[in-house]
Short mmCIF file of C-alpha atoms and ligand atoms in Angstrom, two decimals:
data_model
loop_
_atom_site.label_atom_id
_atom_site.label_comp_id
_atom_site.label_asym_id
_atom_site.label_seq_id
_atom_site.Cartn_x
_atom_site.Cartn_y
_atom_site.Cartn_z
CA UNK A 1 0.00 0.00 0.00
CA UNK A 2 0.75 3.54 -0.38
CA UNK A 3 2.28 5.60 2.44
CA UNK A 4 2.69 9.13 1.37
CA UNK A 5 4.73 11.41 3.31
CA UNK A 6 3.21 14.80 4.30
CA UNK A 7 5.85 16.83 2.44
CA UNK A 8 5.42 20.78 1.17
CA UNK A 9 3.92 21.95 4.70
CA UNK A 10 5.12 25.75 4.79
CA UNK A 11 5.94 26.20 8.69
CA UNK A 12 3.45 28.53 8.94
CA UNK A 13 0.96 25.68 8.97
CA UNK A 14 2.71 23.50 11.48
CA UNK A 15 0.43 24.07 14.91
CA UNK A 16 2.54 25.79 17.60
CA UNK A 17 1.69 23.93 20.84
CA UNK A 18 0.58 27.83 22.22
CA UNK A 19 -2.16 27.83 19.43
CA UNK A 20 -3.28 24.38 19.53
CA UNK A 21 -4.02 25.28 23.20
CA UNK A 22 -5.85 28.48 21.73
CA UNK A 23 -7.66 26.19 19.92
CA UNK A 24 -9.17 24.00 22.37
CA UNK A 25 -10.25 27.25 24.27
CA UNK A 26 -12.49 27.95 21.43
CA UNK A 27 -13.38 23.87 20.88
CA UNK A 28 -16.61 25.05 23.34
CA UNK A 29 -17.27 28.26 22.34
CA UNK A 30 -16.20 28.78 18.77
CA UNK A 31 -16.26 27.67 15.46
CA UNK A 32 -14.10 25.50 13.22
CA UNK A 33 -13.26 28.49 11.23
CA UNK A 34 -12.30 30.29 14.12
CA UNK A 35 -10.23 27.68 15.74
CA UNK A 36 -8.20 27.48 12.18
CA UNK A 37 -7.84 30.86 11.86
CA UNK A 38 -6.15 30.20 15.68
CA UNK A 39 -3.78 27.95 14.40
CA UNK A 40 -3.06 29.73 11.39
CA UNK A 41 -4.77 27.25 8.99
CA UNK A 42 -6.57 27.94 5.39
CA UNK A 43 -10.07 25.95 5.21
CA UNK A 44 -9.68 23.76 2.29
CA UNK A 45 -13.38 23.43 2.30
CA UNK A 46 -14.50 26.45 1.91
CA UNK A 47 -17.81 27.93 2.78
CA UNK A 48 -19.17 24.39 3.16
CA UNK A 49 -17.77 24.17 7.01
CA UNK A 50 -19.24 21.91 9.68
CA UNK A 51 -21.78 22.91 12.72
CA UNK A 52 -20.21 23.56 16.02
CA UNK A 53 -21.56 20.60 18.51
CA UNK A 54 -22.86 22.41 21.91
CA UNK A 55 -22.21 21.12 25.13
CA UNK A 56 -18.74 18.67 24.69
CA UNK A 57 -17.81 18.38 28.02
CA UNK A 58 -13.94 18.40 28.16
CA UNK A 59 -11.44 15.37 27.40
CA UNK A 60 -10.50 13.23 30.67
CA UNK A 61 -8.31 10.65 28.78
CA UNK A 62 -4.69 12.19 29.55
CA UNK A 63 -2.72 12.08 26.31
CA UNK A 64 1.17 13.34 25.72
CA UNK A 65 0.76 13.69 22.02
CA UNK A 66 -0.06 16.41 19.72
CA UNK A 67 -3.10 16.54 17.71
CA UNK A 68 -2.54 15.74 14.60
CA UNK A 69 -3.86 19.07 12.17
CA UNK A 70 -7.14 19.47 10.76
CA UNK A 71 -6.41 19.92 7.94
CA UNK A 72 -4.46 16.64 7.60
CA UNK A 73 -7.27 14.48 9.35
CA UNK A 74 -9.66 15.92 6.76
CA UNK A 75 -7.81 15.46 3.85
CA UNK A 76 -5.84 12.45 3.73
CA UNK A 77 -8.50 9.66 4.29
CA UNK A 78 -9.13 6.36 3.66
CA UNK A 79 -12.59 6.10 2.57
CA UNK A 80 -12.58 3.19 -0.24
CA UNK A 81 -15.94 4.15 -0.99
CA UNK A 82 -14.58 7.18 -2.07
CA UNK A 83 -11.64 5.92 -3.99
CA UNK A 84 -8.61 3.98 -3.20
CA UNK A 85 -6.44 7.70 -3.04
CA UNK A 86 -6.21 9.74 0.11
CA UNK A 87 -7.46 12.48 -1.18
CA UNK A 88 -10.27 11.32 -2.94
CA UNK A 89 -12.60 11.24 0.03
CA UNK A 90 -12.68 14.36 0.68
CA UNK A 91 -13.06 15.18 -3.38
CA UNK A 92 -15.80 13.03 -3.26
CA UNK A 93 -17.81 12.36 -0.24
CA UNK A 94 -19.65 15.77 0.13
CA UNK A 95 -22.33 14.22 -2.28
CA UNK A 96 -22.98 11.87 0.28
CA UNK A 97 -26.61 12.88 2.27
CA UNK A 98 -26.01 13.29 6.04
CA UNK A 99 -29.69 14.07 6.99
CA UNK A 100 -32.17 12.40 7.45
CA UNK A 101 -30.00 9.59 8.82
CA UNK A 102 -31.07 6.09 10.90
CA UNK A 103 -29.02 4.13 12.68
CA UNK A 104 -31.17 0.41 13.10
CA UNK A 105 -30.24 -1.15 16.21
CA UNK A 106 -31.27 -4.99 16.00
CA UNK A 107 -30.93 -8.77 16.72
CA UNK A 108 -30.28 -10.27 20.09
CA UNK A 109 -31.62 -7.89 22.30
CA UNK A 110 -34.25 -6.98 24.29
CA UNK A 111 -35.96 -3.61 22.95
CA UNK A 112 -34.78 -3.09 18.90
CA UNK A 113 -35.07 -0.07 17.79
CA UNK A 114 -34.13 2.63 15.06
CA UNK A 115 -32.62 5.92 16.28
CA UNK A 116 -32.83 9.30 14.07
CA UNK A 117 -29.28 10.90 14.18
CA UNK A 118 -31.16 13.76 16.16
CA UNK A 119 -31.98 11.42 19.06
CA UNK A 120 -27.99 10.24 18.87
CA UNK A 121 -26.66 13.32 19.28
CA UNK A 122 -28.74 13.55 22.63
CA UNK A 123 -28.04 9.89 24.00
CA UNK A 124 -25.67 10.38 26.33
CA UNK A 125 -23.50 13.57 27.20
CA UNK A 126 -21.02 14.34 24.33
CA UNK A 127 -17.23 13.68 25.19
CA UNK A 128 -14.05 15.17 23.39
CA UNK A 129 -11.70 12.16 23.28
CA UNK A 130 -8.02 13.01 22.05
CA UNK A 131 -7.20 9.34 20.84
CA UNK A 132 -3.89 7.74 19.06
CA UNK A 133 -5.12 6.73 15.61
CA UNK A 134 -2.88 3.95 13.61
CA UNK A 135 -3.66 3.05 10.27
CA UNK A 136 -2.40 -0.71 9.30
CA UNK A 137 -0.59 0.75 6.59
CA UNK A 138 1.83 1.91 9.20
CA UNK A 139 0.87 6.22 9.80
CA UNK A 140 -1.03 7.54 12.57
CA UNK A 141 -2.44 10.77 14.30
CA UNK A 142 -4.09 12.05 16.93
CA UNK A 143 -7.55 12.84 16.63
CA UNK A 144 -9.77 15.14 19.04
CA UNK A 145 -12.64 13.10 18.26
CA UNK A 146 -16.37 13.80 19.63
CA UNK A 147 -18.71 11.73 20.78
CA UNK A 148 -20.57 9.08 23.19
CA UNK A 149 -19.67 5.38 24.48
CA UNK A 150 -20.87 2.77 22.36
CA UNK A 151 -21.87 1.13 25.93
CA UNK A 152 -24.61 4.22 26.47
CA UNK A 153 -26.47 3.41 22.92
CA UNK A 154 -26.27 -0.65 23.40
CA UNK A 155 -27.25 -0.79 27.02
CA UNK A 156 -30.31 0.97 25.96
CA UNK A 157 -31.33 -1.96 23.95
CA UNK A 158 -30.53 -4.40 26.59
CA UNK A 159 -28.66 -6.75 24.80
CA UNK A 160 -29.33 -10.86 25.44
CA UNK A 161 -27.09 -13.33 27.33
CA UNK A 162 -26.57 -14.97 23.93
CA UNK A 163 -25.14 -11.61 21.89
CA UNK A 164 -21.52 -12.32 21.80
CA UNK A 165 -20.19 -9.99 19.23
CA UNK A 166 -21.31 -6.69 17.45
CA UNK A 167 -22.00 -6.39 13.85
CA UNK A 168 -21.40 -2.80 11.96
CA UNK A 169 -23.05 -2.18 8.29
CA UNK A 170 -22.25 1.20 7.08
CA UNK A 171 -24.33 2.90 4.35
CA UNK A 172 -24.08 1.69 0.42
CA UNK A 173 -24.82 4.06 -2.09
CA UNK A 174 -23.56 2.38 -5.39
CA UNK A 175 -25.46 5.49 -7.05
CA UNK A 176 -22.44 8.28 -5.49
CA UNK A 177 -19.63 5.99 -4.49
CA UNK A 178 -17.70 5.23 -7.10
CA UNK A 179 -15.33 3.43 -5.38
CA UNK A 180 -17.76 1.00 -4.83
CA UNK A 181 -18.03 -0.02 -8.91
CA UNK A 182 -14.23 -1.86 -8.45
CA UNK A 183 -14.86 -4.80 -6.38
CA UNK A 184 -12.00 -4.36 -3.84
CA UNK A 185 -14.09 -5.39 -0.46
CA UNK A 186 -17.60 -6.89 -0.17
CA UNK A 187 -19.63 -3.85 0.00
CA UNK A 188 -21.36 -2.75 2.48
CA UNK A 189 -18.18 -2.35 4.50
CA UNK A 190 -18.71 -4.38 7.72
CA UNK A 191 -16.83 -4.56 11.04
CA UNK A 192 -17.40 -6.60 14.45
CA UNK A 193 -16.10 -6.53 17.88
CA UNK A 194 -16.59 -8.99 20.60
CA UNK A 195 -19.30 -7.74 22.95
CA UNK A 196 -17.05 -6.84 26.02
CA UNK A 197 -14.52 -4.78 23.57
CA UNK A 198 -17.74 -2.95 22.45
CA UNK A 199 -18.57 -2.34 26.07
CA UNK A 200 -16.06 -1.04 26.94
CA UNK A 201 -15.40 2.80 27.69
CA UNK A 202 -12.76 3.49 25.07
CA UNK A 203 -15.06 2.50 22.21
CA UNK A 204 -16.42 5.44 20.89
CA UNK A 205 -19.79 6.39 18.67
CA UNK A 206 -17.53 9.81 17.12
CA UNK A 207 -20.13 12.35 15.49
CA UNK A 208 -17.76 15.17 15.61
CA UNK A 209 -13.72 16.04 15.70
CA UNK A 210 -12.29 19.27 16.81
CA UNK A 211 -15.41 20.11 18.41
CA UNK A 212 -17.45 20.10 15.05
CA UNK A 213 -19.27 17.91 13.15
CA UNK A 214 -18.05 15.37 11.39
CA UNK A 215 -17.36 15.91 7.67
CA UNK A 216 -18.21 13.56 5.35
CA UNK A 217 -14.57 12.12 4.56
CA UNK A 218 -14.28 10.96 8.23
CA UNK A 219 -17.65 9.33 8.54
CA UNK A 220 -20.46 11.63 8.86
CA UNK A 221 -22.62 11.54 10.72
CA UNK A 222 -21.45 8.74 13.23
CA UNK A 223 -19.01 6.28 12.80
CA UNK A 224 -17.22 4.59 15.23
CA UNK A 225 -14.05 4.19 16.64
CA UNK A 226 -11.74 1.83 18.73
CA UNK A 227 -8.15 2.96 19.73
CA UNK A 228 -6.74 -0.03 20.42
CA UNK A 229 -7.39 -1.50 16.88
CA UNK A 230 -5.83 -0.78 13.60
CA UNK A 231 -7.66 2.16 11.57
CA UNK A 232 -10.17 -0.05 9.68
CA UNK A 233 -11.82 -1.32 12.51
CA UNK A 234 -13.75 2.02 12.45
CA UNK A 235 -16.32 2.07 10.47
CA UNK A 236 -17.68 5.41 9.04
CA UNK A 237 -20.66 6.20 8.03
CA UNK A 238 -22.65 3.32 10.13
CA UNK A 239 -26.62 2.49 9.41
CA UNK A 240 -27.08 -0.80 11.33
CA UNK A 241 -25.57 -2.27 14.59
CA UNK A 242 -26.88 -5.83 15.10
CA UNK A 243 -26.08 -7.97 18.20
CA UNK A 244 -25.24 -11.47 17.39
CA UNK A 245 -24.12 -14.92 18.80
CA UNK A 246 -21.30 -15.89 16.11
CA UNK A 247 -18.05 -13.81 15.70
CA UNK A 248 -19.53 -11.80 12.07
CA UNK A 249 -17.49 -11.12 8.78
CA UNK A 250 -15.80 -8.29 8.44
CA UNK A 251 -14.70 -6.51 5.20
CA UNK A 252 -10.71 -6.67 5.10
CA UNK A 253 -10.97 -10.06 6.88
CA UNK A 254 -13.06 -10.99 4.55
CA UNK A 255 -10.81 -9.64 1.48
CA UNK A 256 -7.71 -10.95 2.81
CA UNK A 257 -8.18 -13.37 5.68
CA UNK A 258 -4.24 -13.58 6.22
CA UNK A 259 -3.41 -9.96 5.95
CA UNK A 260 -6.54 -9.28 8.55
CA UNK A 261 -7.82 -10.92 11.54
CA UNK A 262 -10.75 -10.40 13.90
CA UNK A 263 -9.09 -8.84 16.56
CA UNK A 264 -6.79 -6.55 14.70
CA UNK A 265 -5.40 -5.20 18.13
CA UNK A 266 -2.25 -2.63 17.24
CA UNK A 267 0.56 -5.42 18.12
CA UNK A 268 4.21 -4.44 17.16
CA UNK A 269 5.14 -8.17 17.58
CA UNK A 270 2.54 -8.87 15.07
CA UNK A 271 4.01 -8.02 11.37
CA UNK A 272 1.66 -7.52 8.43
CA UNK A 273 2.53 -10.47 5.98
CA UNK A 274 4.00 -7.46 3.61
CA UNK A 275 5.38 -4.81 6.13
CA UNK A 276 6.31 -4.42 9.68
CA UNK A 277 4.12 -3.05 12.52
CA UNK A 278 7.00 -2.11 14.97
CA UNK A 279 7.46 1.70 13.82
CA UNK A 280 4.60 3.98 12.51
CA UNK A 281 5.04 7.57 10.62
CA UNK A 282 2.84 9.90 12.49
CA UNK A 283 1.53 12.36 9.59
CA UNK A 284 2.90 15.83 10.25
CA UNK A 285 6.35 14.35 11.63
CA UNK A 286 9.16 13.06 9.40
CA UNK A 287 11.28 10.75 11.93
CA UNK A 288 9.39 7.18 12.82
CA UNK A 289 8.28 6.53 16.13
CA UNK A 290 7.64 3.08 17.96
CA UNK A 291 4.33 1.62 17.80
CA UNK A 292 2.99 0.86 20.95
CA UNK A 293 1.33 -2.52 22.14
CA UNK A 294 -2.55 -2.20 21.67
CA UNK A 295 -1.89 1.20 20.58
CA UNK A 296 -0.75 2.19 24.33
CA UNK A 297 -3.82 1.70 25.33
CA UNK A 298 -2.98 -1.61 27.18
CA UNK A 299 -2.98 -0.59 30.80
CA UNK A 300 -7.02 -0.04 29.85
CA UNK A 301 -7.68 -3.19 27.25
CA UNK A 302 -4.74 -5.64 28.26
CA UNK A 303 -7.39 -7.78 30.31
CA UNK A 304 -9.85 -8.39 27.49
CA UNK A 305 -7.06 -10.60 26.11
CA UNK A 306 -5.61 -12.24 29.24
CA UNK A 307 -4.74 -15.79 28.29
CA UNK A 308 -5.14 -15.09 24.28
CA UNK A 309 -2.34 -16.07 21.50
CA UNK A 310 -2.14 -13.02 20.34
CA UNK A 311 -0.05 -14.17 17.51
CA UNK A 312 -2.82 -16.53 16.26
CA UNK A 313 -5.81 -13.64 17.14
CA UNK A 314 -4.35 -11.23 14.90
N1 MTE B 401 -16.96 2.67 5.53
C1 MTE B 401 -15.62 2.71 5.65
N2 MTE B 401 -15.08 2.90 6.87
C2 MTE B 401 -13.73 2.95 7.01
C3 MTE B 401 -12.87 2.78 5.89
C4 MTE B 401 -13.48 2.58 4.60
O1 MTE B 401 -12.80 2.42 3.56
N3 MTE B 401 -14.85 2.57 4.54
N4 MTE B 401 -11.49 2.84 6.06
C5 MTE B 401 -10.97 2.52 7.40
C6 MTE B 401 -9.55 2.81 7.56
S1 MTE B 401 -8.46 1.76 6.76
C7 MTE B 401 -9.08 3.80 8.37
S2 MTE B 401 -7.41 3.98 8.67
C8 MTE B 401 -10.00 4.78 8.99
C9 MTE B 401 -9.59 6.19 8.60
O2 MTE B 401 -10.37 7.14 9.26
P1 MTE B 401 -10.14 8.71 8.96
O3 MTE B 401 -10.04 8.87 7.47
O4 MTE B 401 -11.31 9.41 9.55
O5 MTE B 401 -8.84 9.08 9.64
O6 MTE B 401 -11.36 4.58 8.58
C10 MTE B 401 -11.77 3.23 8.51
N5 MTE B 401 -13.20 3.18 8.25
MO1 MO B 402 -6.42 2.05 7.78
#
């Protein structure tokens, strides 16, 4: 796979650690164009700029690292419905239709149901988590990301002693997304987790980053994400969540069962068949840095595994 490296950044556009702070002053208060303007950053989206979400209460998860810049986290994408190109998500998503959106929450559970993206955004209080972000293909960043634990929206549909694991269909347009017409995964793309790894605080229901909503690119209007996992266990753009007994498909596992497993926990001792996992490029730096077992996230997620082969869980 392709790893581009973010070259032809004038400094001016690298954040200052003074004006990201700037920034997340105005994360509550202002606007995405006003927190770029902060950091010194040209909208490459023009007029068509996200809604402030109201009432994020601040980020508890303690994190070293430095957010990765907007600008990068909305322009280089992977989005395969989009095209196989970083950049061609963002080209190409905005023709996707955000509103009305359902999310159908099914199968073994207790009270079904099918929540309007209106009632979403008002399940549970909305969270900024600043989360590590590592893409298989061996880049990362850190993403301020928005949103609510997937525990709040499944405990609501009191899931049954025989759901196991937790299936994610995201929407299907053949109609708009072109990259759909090659037939590179199974479309819909599809994800799982195990139920406890679903439960569990970490995993996130994002509908916004940097205090906005989400743009189409990154998954709008709710797509979820795991930090512990590899990239493409977060599924953008999701329209069903079903609760089932037996571990589901998921796309890349599906396209490449070797290259892909289940679990897909960020393991440096785990190699990709092609390339190494034990360094990552974190976009917006040029040296490598380690990667971190589960993502350095293990002190929180190490017990879901006790007693696994992680080798043969991969
Ligand atoms: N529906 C869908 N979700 C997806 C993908 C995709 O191609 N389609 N790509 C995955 C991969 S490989 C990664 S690394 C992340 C990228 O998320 P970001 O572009 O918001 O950083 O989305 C994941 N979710
Ligand atoms: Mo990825």
């Amino acid at each position: 796979m392709l790893i581009r490296r973010p070259d032809n950044i004038p400094p001016s556009e690298i954040t200052a650690p003074e004006l990201y702070q700037a920034r997340r002053e105005f994360i509550h208060s202002g606007s995405r164009a006003v927190m770029a303007a902060a950091a010194g950053l040209a909208l490459p989206w023009g007029a068509a700029e996200a809604a402030a979400l109201a009432n994020v209460q601040p980020n508890r998860q303690k994190i070293d690292d430095k957010p990765t810049r907007l600008k990068d986290i909305t322009s280089y994408n992977n989005f395969y419905e989009f095209g196989l190109d970083k950049d061609e998500p963002a080209e190409n998503a905005g023709v996707m239709k955000t509103r009305p959106w359902t999310v159908v929450v099914e199968g073994l559970c207790n009270k079904p149901r099918s929540f309007a993206i209106e009632d979403l955004l008002k399940l549970a209080p909305l969270e900024e988590r600043i989360y590590r972000m590592r893409c298989v293909e061996g880049w990362s960043m850190v993403i301020p990301w928005v949103g609510f634990p997937l525990a709040s929206l499944l405990k609501l549909v009191e899931p049954q002693g025989s759901a196991k694991f937790v299936e994610f269909v995201t929407h299907y347009d053949k109609r708009i997304m072109l990259g759909t017409w090659q037939p590179v995964l199974d479309w819909p793309y599809t994800e799982g987790l195990r139920l406890d790894e679903a439960m569990h605080p970490l995993t996130l229901m994002a509908v916004g980053l940097y205090g906005e909503e989400l743009l189409p690119q990154n998954g709008a209007p709710i797509r979820l994400v795991v930090p512990w996992k590899y990239g493409f266990k977060g599924a953008k753009s999701i329209v069903k969540i079903r609760l089932v007994e037996k571990m589901p498909g998921t796309a890349w596992n599906k396209a490449a069962a070797n290259e892909y497993g289940f679990y897909s926990n960020v393991n440096p001792a785990v190699h990709h068949p092609r390339w190494k996992q034990d360094t990552e490029r974190r976009i917006g730096e040029i040296t490598k840095r380690k990667t971190l077992l589960f993502n350095g996230y293990a002190d929180e997620v190490g017990q879901l595994y006790t007693g696994m082969d992680l080798k043969k869980n991969y």
